[in-house]
Amino acid sequence: KKNINGNCLLVPYASDLYCTWIDFCPNDFRALKHVEQYKILYENLHEKIKKQFKIKLDISKGLNEEKYIRRFIEDNKFLKDHNLFSAFGKSKIIICTYPETTFIEALATDIPTILIYPEKYWIFDNNILELIDKLIDAKIIFHNPKEASIHLNNIWDNPMLWWESDKVKNILSETFDKIGNPFNINWIVEWKKELGKI
């Protein structure tokens, strides 16, 4: 169900205070680069979007990003409900800020979704780089927060025009084919087949 009067939902990245293992994502103070992006994004949004802007925080893992976010975003923007899917359901547009499971879950809701993250701190397998380029071209992935805010300003009144365009539908279909289709009701059979090959 599309929520045409819903929120512009930001789902911030939560990181550990210290890097304790080698990973493809920032697990220390570098994660505050995400917070810098939120600030630029928020400052460049039209007022009508800011009125509908909400933040669904994750549980802090030690870095306490919330403290930094509250320096530039008002208290009434923070959701008290910790249920991610409830927050998704009340949204007109979802802004994910890390290329992990939450982003795929947001895409699976079929609610217009963008992903913004600082490219420098995330490492991907070469097999996925072409897909990322296509998602950037379709204005689903952004590394520049000002460009993301311009896109949101442009689509806010009717985001479904963009979301249901052939270009976006095609790249979403390709994305689900490449990383796993959340709409596939036969997923157990497919996993059994793949594991059987091993």
Short mmCIF file of N, CA, C and O in Angstrom, two decimals, residues 13-34 61 63 65 97-100 117-124:
data_model
loop_
_atom_site.label_atom_id
_atom_site.label_comp_id
_atom_site.label_asym_id
_atom_site.label_seq_id
_atom_site.Cartn_x
_atom_site.Cartn_y
_atom_site.Cartn_z
N TYR A 13 22.82 4.85 9.78
CA TYR A 13 23.78 3.77 10.00
C TYR A 13 24.27 3.84 11.44
O TYR A 13 24.52 4.92 11.97
N ALA A 14 24.41 2.69 12.09
CA ALA A 14 24.95 2.63 13.45
C ALA A 14 26.25 1.84 13.44
O ALA A 14 26.32 0.77 12.85
N SER A 15 27.26 2.40 14.07
CA SER A 15 28.58 1.75 14.04
C SER A 15 29.14 1.60 15.44
O SER A 15 28.77 2.31 16.38
N ASP A 16 30.08 0.66 15.56
CA ASP A 16 30.83 0.51 16.80
C ASP A 16 31.77 1.70 16.99
O ASP A 16 32.16 2.37 16.03
N LEU A 17 32.14 1.95 18.23
CA LEU A 17 33.04 3.06 18.53
C LEU A 17 34.45 2.78 18.01
O LEU A 17 35.13 3.67 17.50
N TYR A 18 34.87 1.52 18.10
CA TYR A 18 36.21 1.15 17.64
C TYR A 18 36.12 0.05 16.59
O TYR A 18 35.22 -0.78 16.63
N CYS A 19 37.07 0.04 15.70
CA CYS A 19 37.16 -1.03 14.71
C CYS A 19 37.75 -2.26 15.38
O CYS A 19 38.87 -2.21 15.89
N THR A 20 37.00 -3.35 15.40
CA THR A 20 37.46 -4.55 16.10
C THR A 20 37.70 -5.73 15.15
O THR A 20 38.12 -6.79 15.58
N TRP A 21 37.38 -5.55 13.88
CA TRP A 21 37.63 -6.60 12.90
C TRP A 21 37.75 -5.97 11.52
O TRP A 21 37.34 -4.84 11.31
N ILE A 22 38.30 -6.72 10.58
CA ILE A 22 38.41 -6.23 9.21
C ILE A 22 37.06 -6.46 8.53
O ILE A 22 36.52 -7.56 8.56
N ASP A 23 36.53 -5.41 7.96
CA ASP A 23 35.19 -5.49 7.37
C ASP A 23 35.14 -4.61 6.13
O ASP A 23 36.04 -3.82 5.88
N PHE A 24 34.05 -4.72 5.38
CA PHE A 24 33.89 -3.93 4.16
C PHE A 24 33.21 -2.60 4.45
O PHE A 24 32.98 -1.80 3.56
N CYS A 25 32.86 -2.35 5.72
CA CYS A 25 32.15 -1.12 6.07
C CYS A 25 32.88 -0.41 7.21
O CYS A 25 33.69 -1.01 7.90
N PRO A 26 32.57 0.88 7.44
CA PRO A 26 33.25 1.62 8.51
C PRO A 26 32.72 1.22 9.88
O PRO A 26 31.56 1.43 10.19
N ASN A 27 33.57 0.63 10.70
CA ASN A 27 33.17 0.23 12.04
C ASN A 27 33.94 1.03 13.09
O ASN A 27 34.53 0.49 14.01
N ASP A 28 33.93 2.33 12.97
CA ASP A 28 34.59 3.20 13.93
C ASP A 28 34.20 4.64 13.62
O ASP A 28 33.19 4.88 12.97
N PHE A 29 35.00 5.61 14.06
CA PHE A 29 34.68 7.03 13.92
C PHE A 29 34.42 7.45 12.47
O PHE A 29 33.76 8.45 12.22
N ARG A 30 34.91 6.66 11.49
CA ARG A 30 34.68 7.01 10.08
C ARG A 30 33.18 7.00 9.74
O ARG A 30 32.74 7.65 8.80
N ALA A 31 32.41 6.29 10.54
CA ALA A 31 30.97 6.24 10.31
C ALA A 31 30.32 7.62 10.51
O ALA A 31 29.21 7.85 10.02
N LEU A 32 31.00 8.52 11.17
CA LEU A 32 30.44 9.87 11.34
C LEU A 32 30.40 10.61 10.01
O LEU A 32 29.72 11.63 9.90
N LYS A 33 31.10 10.11 8.99
CA LYS A 33 30.96 10.69 7.64
C LYS A 33 29.52 10.54 7.15
O LYS A 33 29.04 11.36 6.39
N HIS A 34 28.85 9.50 7.60
CA HIS A 34 27.43 9.33 7.28
C HIS A 34 26.63 10.50 7.86
O HIS A 34 25.77 11.06 7.19
N LYS A 61 25.53 1.20 18.81
CA LYS A 61 26.54 0.16 19.01
C LYS A 61 27.77 0.74 19.70
O LYS A 61 28.80 0.09 19.81
N LEU A 63 29.04 4.21 19.07
CA LEU A 63 29.47 5.50 18.51
C LEU A 63 28.48 6.62 18.85
O LEU A 63 28.84 7.78 18.89
N GLU A 65 25.67 7.87 17.26
CA GLU A 65 25.40 8.81 16.17
C GLU A 65 24.24 9.75 16.50
O GLU A 65 24.22 10.89 16.05
N THR A 97 20.86 4.42 4.51
CA THR A 97 22.18 5.07 4.57
C THR A 97 23.33 4.07 4.67
O THR A 97 24.44 4.45 4.99
N TYR A 98 23.02 2.82 4.38
CA TYR A 98 24.08 1.81 4.35
C TYR A 98 23.62 0.66 3.45
O TYR A 98 22.46 0.25 3.50
N PRO A 99 24.53 0.17 2.62
CA PRO A 99 24.15 -0.85 1.62
C PRO A 99 24.15 -2.27 2.20
O PRO A 99 24.99 -3.10 1.88
N GLU A 100 23.20 -2.51 3.07
CA GLU A 100 23.09 -3.81 3.70
C GLU A 100 21.63 -4.27 3.67
O GLU A 100 20.83 -3.78 2.88
N TYR A 117 25.35 6.86 0.85
CA TYR A 117 26.43 6.48 1.77
C TYR A 117 27.75 7.03 1.22
O TYR A 117 27.88 7.27 0.03
N PRO A 118 28.74 7.26 2.10
CA PRO A 118 30.04 7.74 1.64
C PRO A 118 30.82 6.61 0.96
O PRO A 118 31.25 5.66 1.62
N GLU A 119 30.97 6.71 -0.31
CA GLU A 119 31.54 5.65 -1.14
C GLU A 119 32.91 5.19 -0.64
O GLU A 119 33.22 4.00 -0.66
N LYS A 120 33.71 6.11 -0.20
CA LYS A 120 35.10 5.84 0.18
C LYS A 120 35.24 4.75 1.25
O LYS A 120 36.25 4.06 1.31
N TYR A 121 34.22 4.61 2.11
CA TYR A 121 34.36 3.73 3.26
C TYR A 121 33.69 2.37 3.11
O TYR A 121 33.65 1.59 4.05
N TRP A 122 33.15 2.11 1.94
CA TRP A 122 32.48 0.82 1.71
C TRP A 122 33.17 0.09 0.57
O TRP A 122 33.43 0.68 -0.48
N ILE A 123 33.44 -1.18 0.76
CA ILE A 123 34.16 -1.98 -0.24
C ILE A 123 33.24 -3.09 -0.74
O ILE A 123 32.58 -3.78 0.05
N PHE A 124 33.21 -3.24 -2.07
CA PHE A 124 32.34 -4.26 -2.67
C PHE A 124 33.13 -5.18 -3.58
O PHE A 124 34.16 -4.79 -4.15
#
